[in-house]
Coordinates of C-alpha atoms in Angstrom, one line a residue:
M1 CA 136.9 53.6 -23.4
A2 CA 139.3 53.7 -26.2
T3 CA 143.0 52.8 -26.3
H4 CA 145.7 54.5 -27.4
G5 CA 148.6 52.0 -26.6
G6 CA 149.8 50.5 -23.3
G7 CA 147.4 51.8 -20.3
G8 CA 145.1 54.0 -22.7
E9 CA 142.0 52.5 -21.5
Y10 CA 142.7 54.7 -18.6
K11 CA 143.4 57.6 -20.5
D12 CA 139.8 59.3 -19.8
L13 CA 140.1 58.8 -16.3
V14 CA 143.9 60.2 -16.2
V15 CA 142.6 63.3 -18.1
F16 CA 139.3 64.0 -15.9
L17 CA 141.4 63.7 -12.8
A18 CA 144.0 66.0 -14.3
A19 CA 141.0 68.6 -15.1
A20 CA 139.8 68.0 -11.4
G21 CA 143.0 68.6 -10.0
V22 CA 144.1 71.9 -12.2
V23 CA 141.0 73.5 -13.5
V24 CA 139.1 73.6 -10.7
P25 CA 141.4 74.6 -8.3
L26 CA 142.3 77.4 -10.9
F27 CA 138.3 78.5 -10.7
N28 CA 138.4 78.7 -7.4
R29 CA 141.4 80.9 -6.8
L30 CA 139.6 83.3 -9.3
K31 CA 136.4 83.1 -7.0
I32 CA 134.4 81.4 -9.5
S33 CA 132.4 78.7 -9.2
P34 CA 133.8 75.2 -9.2
V35 CA 130.6 74.0 -11.4
L36 CA 131.7 76.3 -14.0
G37 CA 135.2 74.9 -13.8
F38 CA 134.1 71.4 -14.7
L39 CA 131.1 72.6 -17.4
A40 CA 134.2 74.8 -18.9
A41 CA 136.5 71.4 -18.6
G42 CA 134.1 69.3 -20.4
V43 CA 133.9 71.6 -23.5
L44 CA 137.7 71.9 -23.4
L45 CA 138.4 68.3 -23.2
G46 CA 135.5 67.4 -25.5
P47 CA 135.3 67.0 -29.4
D48 CA 135.1 70.9 -29.9
G49 CA 138.0 71.8 -27.7
L50 CA 141.3 70.7 -27.5
A51 CA 140.6 67.4 -30.3
R52 CA 140.1 70.3 -32.6
L53 CA 143.6 71.2 -32.0
S54 CA 145.0 68.1 -32.0
E55 CA 145.0 67.7 -36.0
Y56 CA 148.0 70.4 -35.8
A57 CA 149.5 68.9 -32.3
P58 CA 148.6 65.1 -32.2
W59 CA 149.9 65.0 -28.7
L60 CA 146.9 66.9 -27.6
S61 CA 144.6 63.9 -28.2
W62 CA 145.8 62.4 -25.1
L63 CA 144.7 65.3 -23.4
T64 CA 140.9 64.8 -24.5
I65 CA 138.1 62.7 -23.3
S66 CA 137.3 60.0 -26.2
D67 CA 134.3 58.3 -24.9
A68 CA 131.8 60.5 -23.7
T69 CA 129.2 57.5 -23.3
Q70 CA 131.2 56.2 -20.2
I71 CA 131.4 59.6 -18.9
R72 CA 127.6 60.0 -19.1
S73 CA 127.1 56.6 -17.3
L74 CA 129.3 57.7 -14.5
S75 CA 127.5 61.1 -14.2
E76 CA 124.0 59.5 -13.7
L77 CA 125.9 57.9 -10.4
G78 CA 126.8 61.4 -9.5
V79 CA 123.2 62.6 -9.4
A80 CA 122.5 59.6 -7.4
F81 CA 125.1 60.2 -4.6
L82 CA 123.9 64.0 -4.8
L83 CA 120.1 62.8 -3.8
F84 CA 121.4 60.0 -1.5
M85 CA 123.0 62.7 0.5
I86 CA 119.8 65.2 0.3
G87 CA 117.8 62.4 1.6
L88 CA 120.4 62.1 4.5
E89 CA 119.7 65.4 5.8
L90 CA 116.2 65.5 4.8
S91 CA 114.3 62.6 6.7
W92 CA 111.1 61.7 6.5
E93 CA 109.7 63.8 9.2
R94 CA 111.5 66.8 7.5
L95 CA 109.9 65.8 4.3
R96 CA 106.5 65.8 6.1
A97 CA 107.1 69.1 7.1
M98 CA 107.7 70.2 3.5
R99 CA 105.1 68.6 2.2
K100 CA 103.1 71.7 1.1
L101 CA 106.2 73.6 -0.6
V102 CA 107.2 70.1 -2.3
F103 CA 103.5 69.0 -3.4
G104 CA 101.8 72.1 -3.5
L105 CA 104.5 74.6 -4.9
G106 CA 106.5 72.2 -6.6
L107 CA 103.6 70.6 -8.5
T108 CA 102.1 74.1 -9.4
Q109 CA 105.7 74.9 -10.9
V110 CA 106.1 71.7 -13.0
A111 CA 102.3 71.9 -14.2
A112 CA 102.4 75.8 -14.8
C113 CA 106.0 75.5 -17.0
T114 CA 105.1 72.4 -18.9
V115 CA 101.8 74.2 -20.2
A116 CA 103.2 77.4 -20.9
L117 CA 106.6 76.0 -22.7
A118 CA 104.2 73.5 -24.6
A119 CA 102.1 76.5 -25.8
V120 CA 105.1 78.0 -26.9
F121 CA 106.4 74.9 -29.2
V122 CA 103.0 74.8 -30.6
F123 CA 103.0 78.4 -31.5
M124 CA 106.6 77.7 -33.1
G125 CA 104.9 75.0 -35.4
Q126 CA 105.6 71.9 -33.4
P127 CA 102.6 69.1 -33.1
L128 CA 100.7 69.3 -29.9
V129 CA 102.4 65.7 -28.8
S130 CA 106.0 66.6 -29.6
A131 CA 105.3 70.4 -27.9
A132 CA 103.8 68.4 -24.7
V133 CA 107.2 66.1 -24.4
L134 CA 109.3 69.0 -25.0
G135 CA 107.7 71.0 -22.2
M136 CA 107.4 68.4 -19.8
G137 CA 111.5 68.2 -20.4
L138 CA 112.3 71.8 -20.0
A139 CA 109.8 72.2 -17.2
L140 CA 112.5 70.8 -14.9
S141 CA 115.6 72.1 -13.8
S142 CA 118.9 70.7 -12.6
T143 CA 119.3 69.2 -9.1
A144 CA 123.0 68.7 -9.7
V145 CA 123.9 71.9 -10.7
V146 CA 121.5 74.2 -8.4
M147 CA 122.0 72.3 -5.2
P148 CA 126.2 72.5 -5.2
V149 CA 125.8 76.2 -6.4
M150 CA 123.5 76.8 -3.5
A151 CA 125.7 75.3 -1.2
E152 CA 128.8 77.4 -2.1
R153 CA 127.0 80.4 -1.5
G154 CA 125.4 79.1 1.9
R155 CA 122.0 79.5 1.0
I156 CA 120.9 75.6 1.6
K157 CA 119.5 76.6 5.1
T158 CA 117.7 79.6 4.2
T159 CA 114.1 79.8 3.0
A160 CA 114.9 80.2 -0.3
G161 CA 117.3 77.1 0.1
R162 CA 114.0 75.1 1.3
A163 CA 112.0 76.5 -1.5
T164 CA 114.5 75.8 -4.3
F165 CA 115.2 71.9 -2.9
S166 CA 111.3 71.8 -2.6
I167 CA 110.5 72.2 -5.8
L168 CA 113.4 70.1 -7.2
L169 CA 112.2 67.3 -5.2
A170 CA 109.3 67.7 -6.6
Q171 CA 110.8 67.5 -10.1
D172 CA 112.7 64.4 -9.2
L173 CA 109.7 62.5 -8.1
V174 CA 107.6 63.5 -11.4
V175 CA 110.1 62.0 -13.7
A176 CA 109.1 58.6 -13.7
P177 CA 105.6 59.6 -14.4
I178 CA 106.7 62.0 -17.2
L179 CA 108.3 59.0 -18.8
I180 CA 105.3 56.7 -18.6
T181 CA 103.3 59.9 -19.9
V182 CA 105.7 59.8 -23.2
T183 CA 104.8 56.4 -23.9
V184 CA 101.3 56.9 -23.3
L185 CA 101.5 59.9 -25.8
A186 CA 103.5 57.7 -28.3
A187 CA 100.6 55.1 -28.2
L188 CA 98.0 57.6 -28.7
A189 CA 100.0 59.2 -31.6
Q190 CA 100.5 55.7 -33.3
S191 CA 96.9 55.1 -32.7
G192 CA 95.5 57.9 -34.8
V193 CA 93.7 59.5 -31.7
G194 CA 91.2 62.1 -33.1
G195 CA 90.9 60.0 -36.1
G196 CA 87.9 57.9 -34.9
D197 CA 89.6 54.5 -34.9
F198 CA 91.5 55.0 -31.3
D199 CA 92.2 51.5 -29.6
P200 CA 91.7 51.9 -26.0
A201 CA 94.1 48.4 -25.9
V202 CA 97.3 50.4 -27.0
L203 CA 97.7 52.2 -23.9
R204 CA 97.7 48.9 -21.7
P205 CA 101.5 48.2 -21.8
A206 CA 102.2 51.9 -20.8
L207 CA 99.7 51.6 -18.2
F208 CA 101.4 48.8 -17.0
T209 CA 104.6 50.0 -16.4
L210 CA 103.1 51.6 -13.3
I211 CA 102.7 48.5 -11.6
P212 CA 106.3 47.6 -11.4
A213 CA 107.3 51.2 -10.2
A214 CA 104.7 50.9 -7.5
I215 CA 106.0 47.8 -6.2
G216 CA 109.5 48.8 -6.7
L217 CA 108.9 51.7 -4.8
A218 CA 106.9 49.9 -1.8
L219 CA 109.8 47.2 -1.9
L220 CA 112.5 49.7 -1.5
V221 CA 111.0 51.4 1.5
V222 CA 110.2 47.8 3.1
L223 CA 113.5 46.2 2.6
G224 CA 115.3 49.3 3.4
R225 CA 113.7 49.1 6.9
L226 CA 114.1 46.0 7.6
V227 CA 117.9 45.4 6.1
L228 CA 119.7 48.9 6.6
R229 CA 119.9 49.3 10.0
P230 CA 121.2 45.6 10.9
M231 CA 123.6 45.8 8.0
F232 CA 125.5 48.8 9.0
R233 CA 125.2 47.6 12.7
S234 CA 127.1 44.4 11.6
V235 CA 129.8 46.4 10.0
A236 CA 129.8 48.9 13.0
R237 CA 130.7 45.8 15.0
A238 CA 133.7 45.0 12.3
K239 CA 134.8 48.5 12.4
A240 CA 134.9 48.4 16.1
K241 CA 137.1 45.1 16.2
G242 CA 139.6 46.9 13.9
Q243 CA 138.6 45.6 10.6
G244 CA 139.1 49.3 8.8
Q245 CA 136.6 52.0 7.6
E246 CA 136.8 50.2 4.3
M247 CA 134.1 48.1 4.9
F248 CA 131.8 51.1 6.0
I249 CA 132.7 52.9 2.9
A250 CA 131.9 49.7 0.9
A251 CA 128.4 49.3 2.7
S252 CA 127.7 52.9 1.8
L253 CA 128.5 52.4 -1.8
L254 CA 126.5 49.3 -1.8
V255 CA 123.5 51.2 -0.6
V256 CA 123.5 54.1 -2.8
V257 CA 124.3 51.9 -6.1
G258 CA 121.8 49.3 -5.0
A259 CA 119.0 51.4 -4.2
G260 CA 119.4 53.1 -7.8
V261 CA 119.7 50.0 -9.8
A262 CA 116.8 48.4 -8.1
A263 CA 114.9 51.7 -8.6
Q264 CA 116.1 51.5 -12.4
A265 CA 114.8 47.9 -12.6
A266 CA 111.5 48.6 -11.6
G267 CA 111.0 51.9 -14.1
L268 CA 111.6 54.5 -11.7
S269 CA 114.9 57.1 -11.6
M270 CA 118.4 55.9 -10.2
S271 CA 118.2 59.5 -8.4
L272 CA 115.0 58.4 -7.0
G273 CA 116.2 55.0 -5.5
A274 CA 119.1 56.9 -4.0
L275 CA 116.9 59.5 -2.5
I276 CA 114.6 56.7 -0.8
A277 CA 117.8 55.2 0.5
G278 CA 118.9 58.4 1.8
L279 CA 115.7 59.0 3.6
L280 CA 115.8 55.4 5.0
L281 CA 119.2 55.9 6.5
A282 CA 118.4 59.5 7.8
E283 CA 116.1 57.7 10.4
T284 CA 119.0 55.4 11.7
E285 CA 122.1 56.3 13.9
F286 CA 124.6 55.7 11.0
R287 CA 123.6 58.8 9.3
R288 CA 126.4 61.0 9.9
E289 CA 129.2 58.1 9.4
V290 CA 127.8 57.6 6.3
E291 CA 127.5 61.2 5.0
I292 CA 131.3 61.4 5.7
S293 CA 132.1 57.9 3.9
I294 CA 130.1 59.0 1.0
E295 CA 130.9 62.9 0.9
P296 CA 134.2 62.6 -1.6
F297 CA 132.8 60.1 -4.0
K298 CA 129.7 62.2 -4.1
G299 CA 132.1 65.5 -5.0
L300 CA 134.1 63.4 -7.5
L301 CA 131.1 62.0 -9.5
L302 CA 129.2 65.4 -9.8
G303 CA 132.3 66.4 -11.2
V304 CA 132.2 63.6 -13.8
F305 CA 128.9 64.8 -14.3
F306 CA 129.5 68.3 -15.2
V307 CA 132.3 67.2 -17.5
G308 CA 129.6 65.2 -19.5
V309 CA 127.5 68.1 -19.8
G310 CA 130.3 70.1 -21.1
I311 CA 131.4 67.5 -23.6
S312 CA 127.6 67.3 -25.0
L313 CA 127.8 70.9 -26.1
D314 CA 127.9 70.8 -30.0
L315 CA 129.8 74.0 -30.9
D316 CA 129.5 73.3 -34.6
A317 CA 125.9 73.2 -34.1
V318 CA 125.7 76.3 -31.9
A319 CA 127.8 78.0 -34.3
A320 CA 125.5 77.0 -37.1
D321 CA 122.3 78.8 -35.8
P322 CA 123.5 80.6 -32.8
V323 CA 120.5 83.1 -32.8
A324 CA 118.1 79.7 -32.6
V325 CA 119.9 78.5 -29.9
F326 CA 120.6 81.2 -27.7
G327 CA 117.4 82.6 -28.5
L328 CA 115.6 79.5 -27.2
A329 CA 117.9 79.3 -23.8
V330 CA 116.8 83.1 -23.2
M331 CA 113.3 82.2 -23.7
L332 CA 113.1 79.0 -22.0
T333 CA 114.9 80.7 -18.8
L334 CA 113.2 84.3 -18.7
L335 CA 109.8 82.2 -19.0
K336 CA 110.4 79.5 -16.5
A337 CA 111.9 82.5 -14.1
V338 CA 108.6 84.4 -14.6
L339 CA 106.5 81.4 -13.8
I340 CA 108.2 80.1 -11.2
F341 CA 108.1 83.7 -9.7
G342 CA 104.4 83.7 -9.5
A343 CA 104.3 80.3 -8.0
A344 CA 106.3 81.0 -5.3
R345 CA 104.3 84.2 -4.5
L346 CA 100.8 82.4 -4.9
W347 CA 102.3 79.6 -2.4
G348 CA 103.2 82.4 0.2
L349 CA 106.8 83.1 -0.3
N350 CA 107.7 86.9 -0.3
N351 CA 109.4 88.5 -3.0
R352 CA 113.3 88.4 -2.2
T353 CA 113.0 84.7 -1.7
A354 CA 110.6 84.3 -4.8
I355 CA 113.2 86.0 -7.0
E356 CA 116.0 83.9 -5.6
T357 CA 114.3 80.6 -6.4
A358 CA 113.0 81.6 -9.8
L359 CA 116.4 82.9 -11.1
V360 CA 118.3 79.5 -10.1
L361 CA 115.8 77.3 -11.3
G362 CA 114.9 79.1 -15.0
P363 CA 117.4 77.1 -16.6
A364 CA 116.9 73.7 -18.0
G365 CA 117.9 70.5 -16.1
E366 CA 119.6 67.2 -16.9
F367 CA 116.2 65.2 -16.9
A368 CA 115.7 67.1 -20.0
F369 CA 118.1 64.8 -21.9
V370 CA 116.3 61.8 -20.3
I371 CA 112.7 62.8 -21.4
L372 CA 113.7 64.6 -24.8
G373 CA 115.9 61.2 -25.3
A374 CA 112.8 59.0 -24.4
G375 CA 110.7 61.4 -27.1
L376 CA 113.2 60.6 -30.0
V377 CA 113.0 56.9 -29.3
E378 CA 109.3 56.8 -29.3
G379 CA 108.9 59.1 -32.3
I380 CA 107.0 61.5 -31.3
A381 CA 109.5 64.4 -31.1
S382 CA 111.3 66.1 -34.2
P383 CA 115.0 65.3 -34.4
A384 CA 116.2 68.2 -36.0
F385 CA 114.1 70.5 -33.5
T386 CA 115.0 68.6 -30.5
R387 CA 118.5 69.0 -31.0
T388 CA 118.3 72.1 -31.1
V389 CA 116.1 72.7 -28.1
L390 CA 118.8 70.4 -26.2
M391 CA 121.9 72.3 -27.2
A392 CA 119.7 75.4 -25.9
A393 CA 119.2 73.3 -22.5
T394 CA 122.9 73.0 -22.2
I395 CA 123.5 76.4 -22.6
S396 CA 121.2 77.1 -20.0
I397 CA 122.8 74.9 -17.5
F398 CA 125.6 76.8 -18.0
T399 CA 123.9 79.7 -16.8
V400 CA 123.0 78.4 -13.2
P401 CA 125.9 80.0 -11.4
L402 CA 125.4 83.6 -13.3
M403 CA 121.7 83.4 -12.5
A404 CA 123.0 82.9 -8.9
V405 CA 125.2 85.8 -8.8
I406 CA 122.5 88.0 -10.6
A407 CA 120.3 86.8 -7.8
D408 CA 123.1 87.9 -5.0
R409 CA 123.1 91.3 -6.9
L410 CA 119.3 92.0 -6.9
L411 CA 119.0 90.9 -3.5
A412 CA 121.7 93.5 -2.2
R413 CA 119.7 96.2 -3.5
A414 CA 116.2 95.3 -2.2
A415 CA 115.5 95.9 1.2
P416 CA 115.4 93.0 3.8
A417 CA 111.9 91.2 4.3
A418 CA 110.8 88.4 7.0
P419 CA 110.1 85.2 5.7
E420 CA 106.1 84.7 4.4
L421 CA 106.0 81.0 4.5
P422 CA 103.4 79.0 6.0
P423 CA 104.4 77.9 9.5
E424 CA 103.5 74.1 8.5
A425 CA 105.7 74.4 4.9
L426 CA 109.1 75.1 7.0
E427 CA 111.6 73.0 7.7
P428 CA 112.0 72.1 11.4
P429 CA 115.2 73.8 12.7
S430 CA 118.5 71.6 12.5
A431 CA 118.7 68.7 14.9
T432 CA 122.2 70.1 16.6
S433 CA 121.2 73.8 16.5
G434 CA 122.3 75.3 20.1
Q435 CA 122.5 71.8 21.7
V436 CA 125.5 70.2 23.7
L437 CA 127.4 67.8 22.2
I438 CA 128.1 64.3 24.4
V439 CA 131.2 62.4 23.4
G440 CA 130.7 59.0 24.7
F441 CA 127.5 57.7 25.6
G442 CA 128.5 54.7 28.3
R443 CA 127.6 55.1 32.2
V444 CA 129.2 58.5 32.6
G445 CA 127.8 60.0 29.2
R446 CA 124.1 58.6 29.8
L447 CA 124.1 60.2 33.5
V448 CA 125.3 63.4 31.9
G449 CA 122.5 63.4 29.3
E450 CA 119.9 62.5 32.2
M451 CA 120.8 65.7 34.0
L452 CA 120.9 68.0 31.0
T453 CA 117.4 66.6 29.9
E454 CA 116.3 67.1 33.6
H455 CA 117.4 70.9 33.5
G456 CA 115.8 71.5 29.9
Q457 CA 119.2 71.3 27.9
E458 CA 118.8 69.5 24.4
F459 CA 121.9 67.3 23.8
L460 CA 123.1 65.1 20.9
A461 CA 125.4 62.1 21.4
I462 CA 128.5 60.5 19.5
D463 CA 129.6 56.9 20.4
A464 CA 131.9 54.5 18.2
N465 CA 130.1 51.3 19.9
P466 CA 127.2 50.3 17.9
T467 CA 126.0 48.4 20.8
T468 CA 125.9 51.4 23.2
V469 CA 124.1 53.6 20.3
A470 CA 121.6 51.1 19.9
L471 CA 120.7 50.8 23.6
G472 CA 120.7 54.7 23.6
R473 CA 118.2 55.2 20.7
R474 CA 116.0 52.4 22.3
E475 CA 115.6 54.4 25.3
G476 CA 115.1 57.5 23.2
A477 CA 118.2 59.1 23.3
N478 CA 119.5 61.5 20.4
V479 CA 122.4 59.5 19.8
F480 CA 124.8 58.7 16.5
Y481 CA 127.5 56.1 15.6
G482 CA 130.5 57.7 14.7
D483 CA 134.0 58.7 15.5
A484 CA 134.2 62.2 17.2
G485 CA 138.1 62.4 16.6
R486 CA 137.4 63.2 13.1
T487 CA 136.6 66.9 12.3
E488 CA 134.2 65.9 9.7
M489 CA 132.0 64.1 12.3
L490 CA 132.0 67.1 14.6
Q491 CA 130.9 69.4 12.0
R492 CA 128.2 66.8 10.5
C493 CA 126.8 66.7 14.2
G494 CA 126.9 70.6 14.7
I495 CA 129.8 71.7 16.2
D496 CA 129.5 75.0 14.7
T497 CA 126.5 75.8 16.5
A498 CA 127.1 73.8 19.9
R499 CA 126.9 75.2 23.0
A500 CA 129.2 73.0 24.6
V501 CA 130.9 69.7 24.1
V502 CA 131.2 67.0 27.3
V503 CA 134.1 64.4 26.8
T504 CA 133.1 61.4 28.8
M505 CA 135.1 58.9 27.0
D506 CA 137.2 56.6 29.3
A507 CA 140.3 56.2 27.2
P508 CA 143.0 58.8 27.5
A509 CA 144.2 59.1 23.9
K510 CA 140.9 59.0 22.4
V511 CA 140.0 61.8 24.8
D512 CA 142.9 63.9 23.8
E513 CA 142.2 63.1 20.3
V514 CA 138.3 64.8 20.7
V515 CA 139.7 67.5 22.5
V516 CA 142.2 68.6 19.7
A517 CA 139.5 68.3 17.1
T518 CA 137.1 70.0 19.0
R519 CA 139.5 73.2 19.8
S520 CA 140.7 73.4 16.0
L521 CA 137.0 73.8 15.1
R522 CA 135.8 75.8 17.9
P523 CA 138.4 77.6 20.0
D524 CA 135.7 79.6 21.9
L525 CA 133.5 76.6 23.0
I526 CA 133.1 75.4 26.7
L527 CA 134.9 71.9 26.5
I528 CA 134.8 69.8 29.6
A529 CA 136.6 66.7 29.4
R530 CA 137.0 63.5 31.6
A531 CA 140.5 62.6 32.8
R532 CA 142.0 59.7 34.1
D533 CA 143.9 61.1 36.8
H534 CA 145.8 64.2 37.9
K535 CA 148.4 64.2 35.2
H536 CA 145.8 63.5 32.1
A537 CA 143.9 66.6 33.9
A538 CA 147.3 68.7 33.5
R539 CA 147.7 67.7 29.6
L540 CA 143.8 68.2 29.0
Y541 CA 144.1 71.8 30.4
A542 CA 147.5 72.3 28.2
L543 CA 145.0 71.2 24.9
G544 CA 142.9 73.9 25.7
V545 CA 139.7 72.4 27.9
T546 CA 137.6 74.6 29.6
D547 CA 137.4 72.3 32.4
A548 CA 138.8 68.6 33.3
V549 CA 137.6 66.2 35.7
P550 CA 139.9 63.8 37.0
E551 CA 138.5 60.2 38.0
T552 CA 140.5 60.0 41.1
T553 CA 140.4 63.4 42.4
E554 CA 136.4 63.5 41.9
A555 CA 136.2 59.9 43.7
S556 CA 138.4 61.4 46.7
L557 CA 136.2 64.4 47.0
Q558 CA 133.2 62.3 46.8
L559 CA 134.1 59.9 49.5
A560 CA 135.3 62.7 51.8
E561 CA 132.1 64.4 51.1
N562 CA 130.1 61.5 52.1
T563 CA 132.4 60.7 55.2
L564 CA 131.9 64.0 56.9
V565 CA 128.4 64.4 56.3
D566 CA 127.9 61.0 58.2
L567 CA 130.1 62.1 60.6
G568 CA 127.8 65.1 61.4
V569 CA 129.6 67.7 59.9
P570 CA 127.1 70.5 58.6
M571 CA 126.3 69.9 54.8
G572 CA 127.0 73.7 54.2
L573 CA 130.3 73.9 55.5
V574 CA 131.2 70.4 53.5
L575 CA 130.5 71.6 50.3
A576 CA 132.2 74.9 50.9
S577 CA 135.2 72.8 51.6
I578 CA 134.9 70.5 48.9
H579 CA 134.4 73.3 46.4
E580 CA 137.5 75.0 47.7
R581 CA 139.4 72.1 47.5
R582 CA 138.3 71.4 43.8
D583 CA 139.3 74.9 42.9
R584 CA 142.8 74.8 44.2
F585 CA 143.3 71.2 42.2
R586 CA 142.0 73.2 39.0
K587 CA 144.4 75.9 39.7
L588 CA 147.3 73.3 40.6
F589 CA 146.6 71.4 37.2
Q590 CA 146.8 74.8 35.0
E591 CA 149.9 75.9 37.0
S592 CA 151.6 72.6 36.0
M593 CA 150.4 72.9 32.2
P594 CA 153.0 74.4 29.3
D595 CA 152.3 77.8 27.9
S596 CA 148.7 77.4 27.1
D597 CA 148.9 79.8 24.0
A598 CA 151.9 78.2 22.6
V599 CA 150.1 74.6 23.1
R600 CA 146.7 75.4 21.9
S601 CA 148.2 76.3 18.0
P602 CA 147.0 73.4 15.7
R603 CA 150.8 72.2 14.9
A604 CA 151.5 72.2 18.5
L605 CA 148.3 70.2 19.5
R606 CA 149.4 67.6 17.1
S607 CA 152.9 67.6 18.3
T608 CA 151.3 67.6 22.1
L609 CA 149.5 64.6 21.1
R610 CA 152.5 62.6 19.8
R611 CA 154.4 63.3 23.2

């Protein structure tokens, strides 16, 4: 980065963090998409923003980003982190279930948009090869912009969200083949194809690039399956011994960046490598903990990406020929939206879903810069025209949040319609929807899980001991590694849709922590917790549990029940007396707790824990 005196090498980082801390919260307060906030910050901090005013006020140069190249390098990591998180949520099972949308609808969209856009560029006077490259680059949409916008609107798990993601995933998968095709087209153009002197040997280097890509993809999958679970198990054991969360974060970062770099070395995109790593980790018990560790980095690096897009917008060039730039942006967006709508209807989506999907995917995407840049390097794209197209693509990316708003307005006026997706194309329901969460999967938790299963009740278990988790998963239990005392972990495991939470751990302080975290998220949820003794049970009732089960009391009641039955007392009378005594104990524990309304407020809950 450029230096401006002592500490100046960090100036761009400070400026970006200042923008993230000021501009984005301001947009949030105005109820405007944070994506637009980062994009606007990029324009403001770029060469056509405050840098212009620095001629009159030199101190403003400290408020600009002077090295856009490093910003763009970091932004690629942001896209990789986004694809990694998507892979964690997706898993191979869900990918197989969505194959009809990904490989049917997604590839249909890419092919249709490529052909139509290439035809338009040929009509505008571009050579066929150049038009083909432009069409392939602009046929893709922006995963980095569209997915956060859909998430902000709560549309990720809707039919439109699934269809949108499927198309974006198909687009990510075709980036590498498109780049290879660009190389092939360059070889064809240089060999004089059509002039009678074409030499097939010129295609050999381009075709050979497929071999390392295929090998690299296979190695990523094989090594990932062999290495990832043992590596995270080792890190989790170290964490259990008190060596900190830092090692888990470092391991998660290593997987994302390492997979991305390995994919790049094989000729694939960094984001595709990160996606594969996420898919592989989604099958392990460490999936939820990794999501929590990576989330802050993903958001920050995606912010860098959006800032980079804003910086790349050359306002001088736009002002020099606004009709051409904005005209191309409108043409591109409308043409793609019409074609995507048609493809969506062809593959079974209803009108409402097709409209929403088409509008958010109409604008161009970040891979347009990669593909058209490759076309410029290969010498088969007109530099002047390609720069104009790239400016139009950048402006169209700015419109994604606006297109989402337009979709909302149109759908609000339309009559509701039932989903019409083919059953095999639908994503499976969330793995945690309507389940019971068991916190702690030792002997007690495992028995609770067995009883729930015996009575047809599904459950998801969380445990912080990697050995316990590994044993449970070998037995086929739906158990994940993580700390349930963190609200983030509970949210990742579906606390919002859970039917009940059962806390079975034998560490009273940790039980209290989980109860407080659960109640802060779901005051209405059935919450049953294991207590050490009657004093602990009273404290748990004060913290808001539905039921507390003290070990000493239950052991005494069980001993009394067995003794009375063995002495010949009728079973019905024994059970009635045991239940009556248990109710009496519960009432006693509840009466001995502080005022429940006061204790259950978040601040009071924390102060109760400290006491």
